[in-house]
Coordinates of C-alpha atoms and ligand atoms in Angstrom, one line a residue:
X1296 CA -22.3 -14.4 -3.9
X1297 CA -19.3 -16.9 -3.3
X1298 CA -17.9 -16.5 0.2
X1299 CA -15.0 -14.2 0.5
X1300 CA -11.5 -15.2 1.5
X1301 CA -10.5 -13.7 4.7
X1302 CA -7.5 -12.8 6.6
X1303 CA -7.4 -11.9 10.4
X1304 CA -5.1 -9.2 11.7
X1305 CA -4.5 -10.1 15.3
X1306 CA -3.0 -8.2 18.1
X1307 CA -4.6 -5.6 20.3
X1308 CA -6.9 -3.9 17.6
X1309 CA -7.9 -7.0 15.8
X1310 CA -10.1 -7.0 12.3
X1311 CA -10.7 -8.9 9.4
X1312 CA -9.7 -8.6 5.9
X1313 CA -12.4 -9.9 3.6
X1314 CA -11.5 -10.6 -0.1
X1315 CA -13.6 -11.3 -3.2
X1316 CA -15.6 -9.9 -6.2
X1317 CA -18.4 -7.9 -5.7
X1318 CA -18.2 -7.3 -1.9
X1319 CA -19.3 -3.6 -2.3
X1320 CA -22.7 -4.8 -2.9
X1321 CA -22.5 -7.0 0.3
X1322 CA -24.7 -4.7 2.8
X1323 CA -24.7 -7.3 5.6
X1324 CA -20.9 -7.4 5.4
X1325 CA -20.8 -3.5 5.2
X1326 CA -23.6 -3.0 7.8
X1327 CA -21.7 -5.2 10.2
X1328 CA -19.2 -2.6 10.5
X1329 CA -21.4 0.2 11.6
X1330 CA -21.8 1.3 15.4
X1331 CA -24.0 4.3 15.0
X1332 CA -26.5 5.9 12.7
X1333 CA -23.6 8.4 10.7
X1334 CA -21.6 7.2 7.8
X1335 CA -19.3 9.2 5.5
X1336 CA -18.0 7.7 2.4
X1337 CA -14.8 9.3 1.4
X1338 CA -13.4 8.7 -2.2
X1339 CA -11.9 10.2 -5.2
X1340 CA -13.0 11.7 -8.4
X1341 CA -12.1 8.6 -10.4
X1342 CA -13.5 6.2 -8.1
X1343 CA -16.6 7.8 -6.7
X1344 CA -18.6 7.8 -9.9
X1345 CA -17.7 4.0 -10.6
X1346 CA -18.4 2.5 -7.1
X1347 CA -19.8 5.0 -4.3
X1348 CA -23.5 4.4 -5.1
X1349 CA -23.2 0.6 -4.7
X1350 CA -21.8 1.2 -1.4
X1351 CA -24.3 3.9 -0.1
X1352 CA -27.1 1.7 -1.7
X1353 CA -26.1 -1.4 0.1
X1354 CA -25.5 0.2 3.3
X1355 CA -29.1 1.9 3.1
X1356 CA -30.6 -1.3 2.3
X1357 CA -28.9 -3.0 5.0
X1358 CA -29.5 -0.3 7.6
X1359 CA -32.8 1.9 6.9
X1360 CA -32.6 5.3 8.5
X1361 CA -28.8 5.8 8.2
X1362 CA -27.5 9.1 7.7
X1363 CA -25.1 8.9 5.2
X1364 CA -22.9 11.6 2.9
X1365 CA -19.9 11.6 0.5
X1366 CA -16.7 13.4 0.4
X1367 CA -14.9 13.6 -2.8
X1368 CA -11.0 14.4 -3.3
X1369 CA -9.6 15.2 -6.8
X1370 CA -7.4 12.1 -7.5
X1371 CA -3.8 12.1 -7.1
X1372 CA -0.8 12.2 -4.3
X1373 CA -0.8 16.1 -4.3
X1374 CA -4.2 16.1 -3.0
X1375 CA -3.2 14.1 0.5
X1376 CA -2.7 17.5 1.9
X1377 CA -3.7 18.9 5.4
X1378 CA -6.2 21.3 3.4
X1379 CA -7.9 18.5 2.3
X1380 CA -7.6 16.6 5.5
X1381 CA -9.5 19.7 6.8
X1382 CA -12.3 19.6 4.4
X1383 CA -13.1 16.0 5.1
X1384 CA -13.3 16.9 8.9
X1385 CA -15.5 19.7 7.8
X1386 CA -17.6 17.0 6.0
X1387 CA -17.9 15.1 9.1
X1388 CA -19.2 18.3 10.9
X1389 CA -21.8 18.9 8.2
X1390 CA -22.9 15.2 8.6
X1391 CA -23.3 16.0 12.3
X1392 CA -20.8 12.8 13.0
X1393 CA -21.1 11.6 16.8
X1394 CA -18.4 9.5 18.3
X1395 CA -20.1 6.1 17.0
X1396 CA -19.8 7.5 13.2
X1397 CA -18.0 5.4 10.7
X1398 CA -15.8 6.6 7.7
X1399 CA -15.7 4.4 4.6
X1400 CA -12.5 4.9 2.8
X1401 CA -13.1 3.8 -0.9
X1402 CA -10.2 4.2 -3.2
X1403 CA -6.6 3.8 -3.4
X1404 CA -3.9 4.4 -0.7
X1405 CA -4.4 8.3 -1.1
X1406 CA -8.0 8.2 0.2
X1407 CA -7.2 5.4 2.6
X1408 CA -4.4 7.4 4.3
X1409 CA -6.5 10.6 4.3
X1410 CA -10.0 9.3 5.5
X1411 CA -8.1 7.2 7.7
X1412 CA -6.3 9.9 9.3
X1413 CA -9.5 12.3 9.6
X1414 CA -11.2 9.3 11.3
X1415 CA -8.1 9.0 13.8
X1416 CA -8.7 12.7 14.6
X1417 CA -12.5 13.3 14.7
X1418 CA -13.5 13.5 18.2
X1419 CA -10.1 11.6 19.0
X1420 CA -10.8 8.7 16.8
X1421 CA -13.9 7.2 15.4
X1422 CA -14.1 3.6 13.0
X1423 CA -12.7 3.9 9.5
X1424 CA -13.2 0.9 7.3
X1425 CA -11.2 0.5 4.4
X1426 CA -12.6 -0.2 1.4
X1427 CA -9.3 -0.5 -1.2
X1428 CA -9.8 -0.2 -4.9
X1429 CA -6.2 -0.2 -6.3
X1430 CA -4.1 -3.5 -5.9
X1431 CA -1.5 -1.5 -3.9
X1432 CA -4.1 -0.4 -1.5
X1433 CA -5.6 -4.1 -1.1
X1434 CA -2.2 -5.6 -0.3
X1435 CA -0.4 -2.7 1.3
X1436 CA -1.8 0.4 2.6
X1437 CA -5.3 -0.6 3.8
X1438 CA -3.9 -3.4 6.2
X1439 CA -1.5 -2.0 9.5
X1440 CA -3.2 1.1 10.4
X1441 CA -0.7 3.6 9.4
X1442 CA -2.6 6.8 8.1
X1443 CA -1.0 10.1 7.0
X1444 CA -1.1 13.4 4.9
X1445 CA 1.9 14.9 3.1
X1446 CA 3.5 18.4 4.0
X1447 CA 5.5 20.4 1.3
X1448 CA 8.6 19.3 3.4
X1449 CA 7.9 15.5 2.8
X1450 CA 5.6 12.6 2.4
X1451 CA 3.4 11.2 5.3
X1452 CA 4.8 13.5 7.8
X1453 CA 1.7 14.0 9.7
X1454 CA -0.2 11.0 10.5
X1455 CA -1.4 8.3 13.4
X1456 CA -1.6 4.8 13.7
X1457 CA -5.2 3.9 13.5
X1458 CA -6.2 0.4 12.6
X1459 CA -9.4 0.0 10.6
X1460 CA -12.3 -1.6 12.0
X1461 CA -12.5 -3.9 8.8
X1462 CA -11.0 -4.0 5.4
X1463 CA -13.3 -5.2 2.5
X1464 CA -11.4 -5.5 -0.8
X1465 CA -13.8 -5.8 -3.8
X1466 CA -11.6 -7.7 -6.4
X1467 CA -14.1 -6.6 -9.1
X1468 CA -13.4 -3.0 -8.7
X1469 CA -9.7 -3.9 -10.1
X1470 CA -11.0 -4.3 -13.5
X1471 CA -11.2 -0.6 -14.1
X1472 CA -7.9 -0.1 -12.6
X1473 CA -5.2 1.6 -15.3
X1474 CA -2.7 -1.1 -16.4
X1475 CA 0.2 0.8 -14.9
X1476 CA -1.5 0.9 -11.3
X1477 CA -2.2 -3.0 -11.6
X1478 CA 1.3 -3.5 -12.4
X1479 CA 2.5 -1.2 -9.3
X1480 CA 0.4 -3.1 -7.1
X1481 CA 2.2 -6.3 -8.4
X1482 CA 5.5 -5.0 -7.5
X1483 CA 4.6 -4.9 -3.6
X1484 CA 3.1 -8.5 -4.2
X1485 CA 6.4 -9.8 -5.4
X1486 CA 8.0 -7.9 -2.5
X1487 CA 6.2 -10.3 0.1
X1488 CA 7.6 -13.5 -2.0
X1489 CA 10.8 -11.9 -1.9
X1490 CA 11.2 -11.4 2.0
X1491 CA 9.1 -14.2 3.2
X1492 CA 8.5 -17.0 0.9
X1493 CA 10.3 -18.7 -1.9
X1494 CA 7.1 -21.0 -2.4
X1495 CA 4.9 -17.3 -3.2
X1496 CA 7.6 -16.4 -5.7
X1497 CA 7.1 -19.9 -7.3
X1498 CA 3.4 -19.6 -7.4
X1499 CA 3.9 -15.9 -8.7
X1500 CA 6.1 -17.3 -11.7
X1501 CA 3.3 -19.5 -12.6
X1502 CA 0.5 -17.0 -12.2
X1503 CA 2.3 -14.1 -14.0
X1504 CA 0.0 -14.2 -16.9
X1505 CA -3.2 -14.9 -15.0
X1506 CA -2.5 -11.8 -12.7
X1507 CA -1.9 -9.5 -15.6
X1508 CA -5.0 -10.8 -17.2
X1509 CA -7.0 -9.8 -14.2
X1510 CA -8.0 -13.3 -13.3
X1511 CA -10.4 -13.0 -10.4
X1512 CA -9.3 -16.1 -8.5
X1513 CA -5.5 -15.3 -9.2
X1514 CA -5.8 -11.9 -7.9
X1515 CA -7.9 -12.9 -4.9
X1516 CA -5.2 -15.4 -4.0
X1517 CA -2.4 -12.9 -4.6
X1518 CA -4.1 -10.3 -2.4
X1519 CA -5.1 -12.9 0.6
X1520 CA -1.6 -14.3 0.6
X1521 CA 0.0 -10.6 0.5
X1522 CA -2.4 -9.7 3.3
X1523 CA -1.6 -12.7 5.4
X1524 CA 2.2 -11.8 5.4
X1525 CA 1.6 -8.1 6.0
X1526 CA -0.9 -9.1 8.8
X1527 CA 1.5 -11.4 10.5
X1528 CA 4.2 -8.8 10.7
X1529 CA 1.7 -6.1 11.8
X1530 CA 0.6 -8.0 14.7
X1531 CA 4.1 -8.8 15.9
X1532 CA 5.1 -5.1 15.5
X1533 CA 2.2 -2.7 15.0
X1534 CA 4.0 0.2 15.7
X1535 CA 7.0 -0.3 13.4
X1536 CA 9.9 -0.7 16.1
X1537 CA 11.3 -3.8 14.9
X1538 CA 10.6 -6.5 12.4
X1539 CA 8.1 -4.6 10.3
X1540 CA 11.0 -2.5 8.8
X1541 CA 11.4 -5.7 6.5
X1542 CA 8.6 -4.4 4.7
X1543 CA 10.9 -1.9 3.5
X1544 CA 12.7 -4.1 1.1
X1545 CA 13.4 -2.2 -2.0
X1546 CA 12.0 0.9 -0.4
X1547 CA 15.1 3.0 0.7
X1548 CA 16.4 2.7 -3.1
X1549 CA 12.9 3.3 -4.4
X1550 CA 12.1 6.5 -2.1
X1551 CA 15.5 7.8 -3.3
X1552 CA 14.3 7.4 -6.8
X1553 CA 11.0 9.0 -6.0
X1554 CA 12.3 11.9 -4.4
X1555 CA 15.3 12.6 -6.8
X1556 CA 12.5 12.5 -9.6
X1557 CA 10.3 14.8 -7.6
X1558 CA 7.4 12.3 -7.4
X1559 CA 6.3 12.8 -10.9
X1560 CA 5.3 9.0 -11.6
X1561 CA 1.4 10.0 -11.5
X1562 CA 2.4 13.0 -13.8
X1563 CA 3.7 10.5 -16.6
X1564 CA 7.5 10.9 -16.9
X1565 CA 8.9 9.4 -13.6
X1566 CA 8.7 6.1 -11.7
X1567 CA 5.5 5.6 -9.7
X1568 CA 6.0 4.2 -6.3
X1569 CA 5.6 0.4 -7.4
X1570 CA 7.8 0.9 -10.3
X1571 CA 10.5 2.6 -8.3
X1572 CA 10.1 -0.2 -5.6
X1573 CA 10.5 -2.8 -8.3
X1574 CA 13.9 -1.1 -9.5
X1575 CA 14.6 -0.8 -5.6
X1576 CA 14.3 -4.6 -5.2
X1577 CA 16.5 -5.5 -7.8
X1578 CA 19.3 -2.9 -6.3
X1579 CA 18.8 -4.4 -2.8
X1580 CA 19.2 -8.1 -4.3
X1581 CA 22.4 -6.8 -6.4
X1582 CA 23.8 -5.4 -3.3
X1583 CA 23.2 -8.4 -1.3
X1584 CA 25.1 -10.4 -4.2
X1585 CA 27.7 -7.9 -4.1
X1586 CA 28.4 -8.3 -0.5
X1587 CA 28.5 -11.9 -0.7
X1588 CA 25.1 -12.6 1.2
X1589 CA 22.9 -14.0 -1.6
X1590 CA 23.5 -16.1 -4.7
X1591 CA 23.2 -14.5 -8.2
X1592 CA 20.7 -17.0 -9.5
X1593 CA 18.4 -15.3 -7.1
X1594 CA 18.8 -11.9 -8.2
X1595 CA 18.5 -13.0 -11.8
X1596 CA 15.3 -14.7 -10.9
X1597 CA 13.7 -11.7 -9.1
X1598 CA 14.6 -9.6 -12.3
X1599 CA 13.0 -11.9 -14.7
X1600 CA 9.9 -12.2 -12.7
X1601 CA 9.5 -8.3 -12.4
X1602 CA 10.2 -8.0 -16.0
X1603 CA 7.5 -10.4 -16.9
X1604 CA 5.1 -8.5 -15.0
X1605 CA 6.0 -5.4 -16.8
X1606 CA 7.9 -3.6 -14.1
X1607 CA 11.1 -1.7 -14.7
X1608 CA 14.5 -3.3 -13.5
X1609 CA 17.1 -0.7 -14.0
X1610 CA 17.7 2.6 -12.8
X1611 CA 16.1 5.3 -15.1
X1612 CA 18.7 7.8 -16.9
X1613 CA 20.2 10.8 -15.4
X1614 CA 20.1 9.6 -11.9
X1615 CA 23.3 10.1 -10.0
X1616 CA 24.6 7.4 -7.7
X1617 CA 26.0 10.3 -5.2
X1618 CA 22.6 12.0 -5.4
X1619 CA 20.7 8.9 -4.6
X1620 CA 23.1 7.7 -1.7
X1621 CA 22.5 11.3 -0.2
X1622 CA 18.7 10.7 -0.5
X1623 CA 19.2 7.5 1.2
X1624 CA 21.1 8.9 4.2
X1625 CA 18.2 10.9 4.7
X1626 CA 15.7 8.3 4.8
X1627 CA 14.5 7.6 8.2
X1628 CA 16.1 4.2 7.9
X1629 CA 19.6 5.5 8.1
X1630 CA 21.9 5.5 11.1
X1631 CA 25.1 7.1 12.4
X1632 CA 27.2 4.0 11.4
X1633 CA 25.9 3.9 7.8
X1634 CA 23.0 2.9 5.8
X1635 CA 20.4 0.5 7.4
X1636 CA 19.3 -1.4 4.4
X1637 CA 16.8 -4.3 4.0
X1638 CA 19.1 -7.0 2.2
X1639 CA 18.3 -10.5 1.4
X1640 CA 20.1 -13.9 1.6
X1641 CA 18.5 -15.1 -1.4
X1642 CA 14.8 -15.5 -2.5
X1643 CA 12.5 -15.5 0.6
X1644 CA 15.0 -14.4 3.2
X1645 CA 15.3 -11.0 4.1
X1646 CA 17.0 -9.4 7.0
X1647 CA 17.7 -6.0 8.4
X1648 CA 21.5 -4.8 7.8
X1649 CA 22.7 -2.1 9.7
X1650 CA 26.0 0.0 8.8
X1651 CA 26.1 -0.8 5.1
X1652 CA 29.0 0.9 3.5
X1653 CA 28.1 3.7 1.2
X1654 CA 30.7 3.0 -1.4
X1655 CA 29.3 -0.4 -2.0
X1656 CA 26.0 1.2 -2.5
X1657 CA 27.5 3.7 -5.0
X1658 CA 29.0 0.9 -6.9
X1659 CA 25.9 -1.0 -7.3
X1660 CA 24.0 2.0 -8.4
X1661 CA 26.8 2.9 -10.9
X1662 CA 26.9 -0.6 -12.4
Ligands
NAD104 P1 -3.9 6.2 -5.5 O1 -4.9 6.3 -4.3 O2 -3.5 7.5 -6.0 O3 -4.7 5.6 -6.7 C1 -4.1 5.4 -8.0 C2 -4.9 6.1 -9.0 O4 -5.9 5.1 -9.4 C3 -5.5 7.3 -8.6 O5 -6.0 8.1 -9.9 C4 -7.0 6.5 -8.4 O6 -8.1 7.8 -8.4 C5 -7.3 5.5 -9.3 N1 -8.1 4.4 -9.0 C6 -8.1 3.7 -7.9 N2 -9.0 2.7 -7.9 C7 -9.4 2.8 -9.0 C8 -10.3 1.6 -9.7 N3 -10.8 0.5 -9.4 N4 -10.7 2.0 -10.9 C9 -10.0 3.0 -11.7 N5 -9.0 3.9 -11.2 C10 -8.9 3.7 -9.7 O7 -2.5 5.5 -5.3 P2 -2.3 4.1 -4.7 O8 -1.1 3.6 -5.5 O9 -3.4 3.2 -4.2 O10 -1.7 4.6 -3.0 C11 -0.6 5.3 -3.0 C12 -0.7 6.0 -1.5 O11 -0.5 5.1 -0.5 C13 0.5 7.0 -1.4 O12 0.0 8.1 -0.7 C14 1.4 6.3 -0.4 O13 2.0 6.9 0.7 C15 0.1 5.3 0.4 N6 0.8 4.2 1.2 C16 0.5 4.0 2.4 C17 0.8 3.0 3.3 C18 0.1 2.8 4.5 O14 0.7 1.7 5.2 N7 -0.6 3.6 5.2 C19 1.4 1.9 2.4 C20 1.8 2.2 1.2 C21 1.4 3.1 0.3
ZN105 ZN1 5.6 0.3 -1.0

């Protein structure tokens, strides 16, 4: 086995992100994260049949006598509920999990968020190890310690900051990821280049085909670099009180699109999160150009790269600018003076701009 790439997240709750092919078989790496004799592997019904046995076997081989069970969710965002969270806690109870038990979250962001929140709450907090299997989870949701479930009133309304003990990203699992999910993850990868590093955007332009072809080395490097950007912000601002908001580039627009469409992306007819963020980043770039903050060439460049990655770059038909701005106002990023948006001063340079005039936003949405 080639040695994995690694990124360390610093700060009070430091942990390591390991990235490489076939890490789910690496019993030594996995068992290193165990404190006690109980483990629960949480997964969903797409991922569990593909990869859970590998993880369980590797853990058993490395730590004989381990008491290990599985909890399997039906797939999809609409399962990230308090009811499923309760079932996950019941599974920990059945296992007889003690305070030194470990939860392994094997799956995409839905599994990671729900399992992470269950670990945050069981006996006031036990270890969670994130084993992300979507590109989005590898570059975003598994890193940073935010965990949550949804309520009928809105997404991620109940949750906790609960940093993982470790993140182990097995890039070989991406081979079975549906094409649309891969592209959605690439939107978040592009976001890091757009807000932090023009050189990373250059690299993504060179590697676009390799990434779409799921070349292992290209994916591993894209993930490691993305994690390094996210780790840097998270270590500086673990509770999202300042700088970390930068990661929301494209997201205030994107969330407005997702909410207007009623989160139908996974059901087929609306945009999924990454697609909505792709359109949202283009809109944020266009607004920056319109406000004289950034050059037109950089907006064009971002558009071309996202389109090459098979991502949408225009608003879907039927979405009303007024309705979208009303959603953006309700987003937690708005303040009394106007919209608080992450805009850019060109490729690789984002900043938080408070009090953005709503007419200017409507004009960009109507264009
Ligand atoms: P997801 O977990 O729903 O996974 C997408 C789909 O891919 C599912 O159908 C899943 O079963 C399937 N799948 C996963 N891995 C697979 C594999 N290797 N092979 C085949 N199929 C596979 O969605 P996601 O995009 O990974 O995550 C979205 C969630 O992440 C949302 O709930 C969002 O709120 C959350 N999120 C959290 C954070 C955070 O900081 N905690 C950040 C971003 C997003
Ligand atoms: Zn996102």
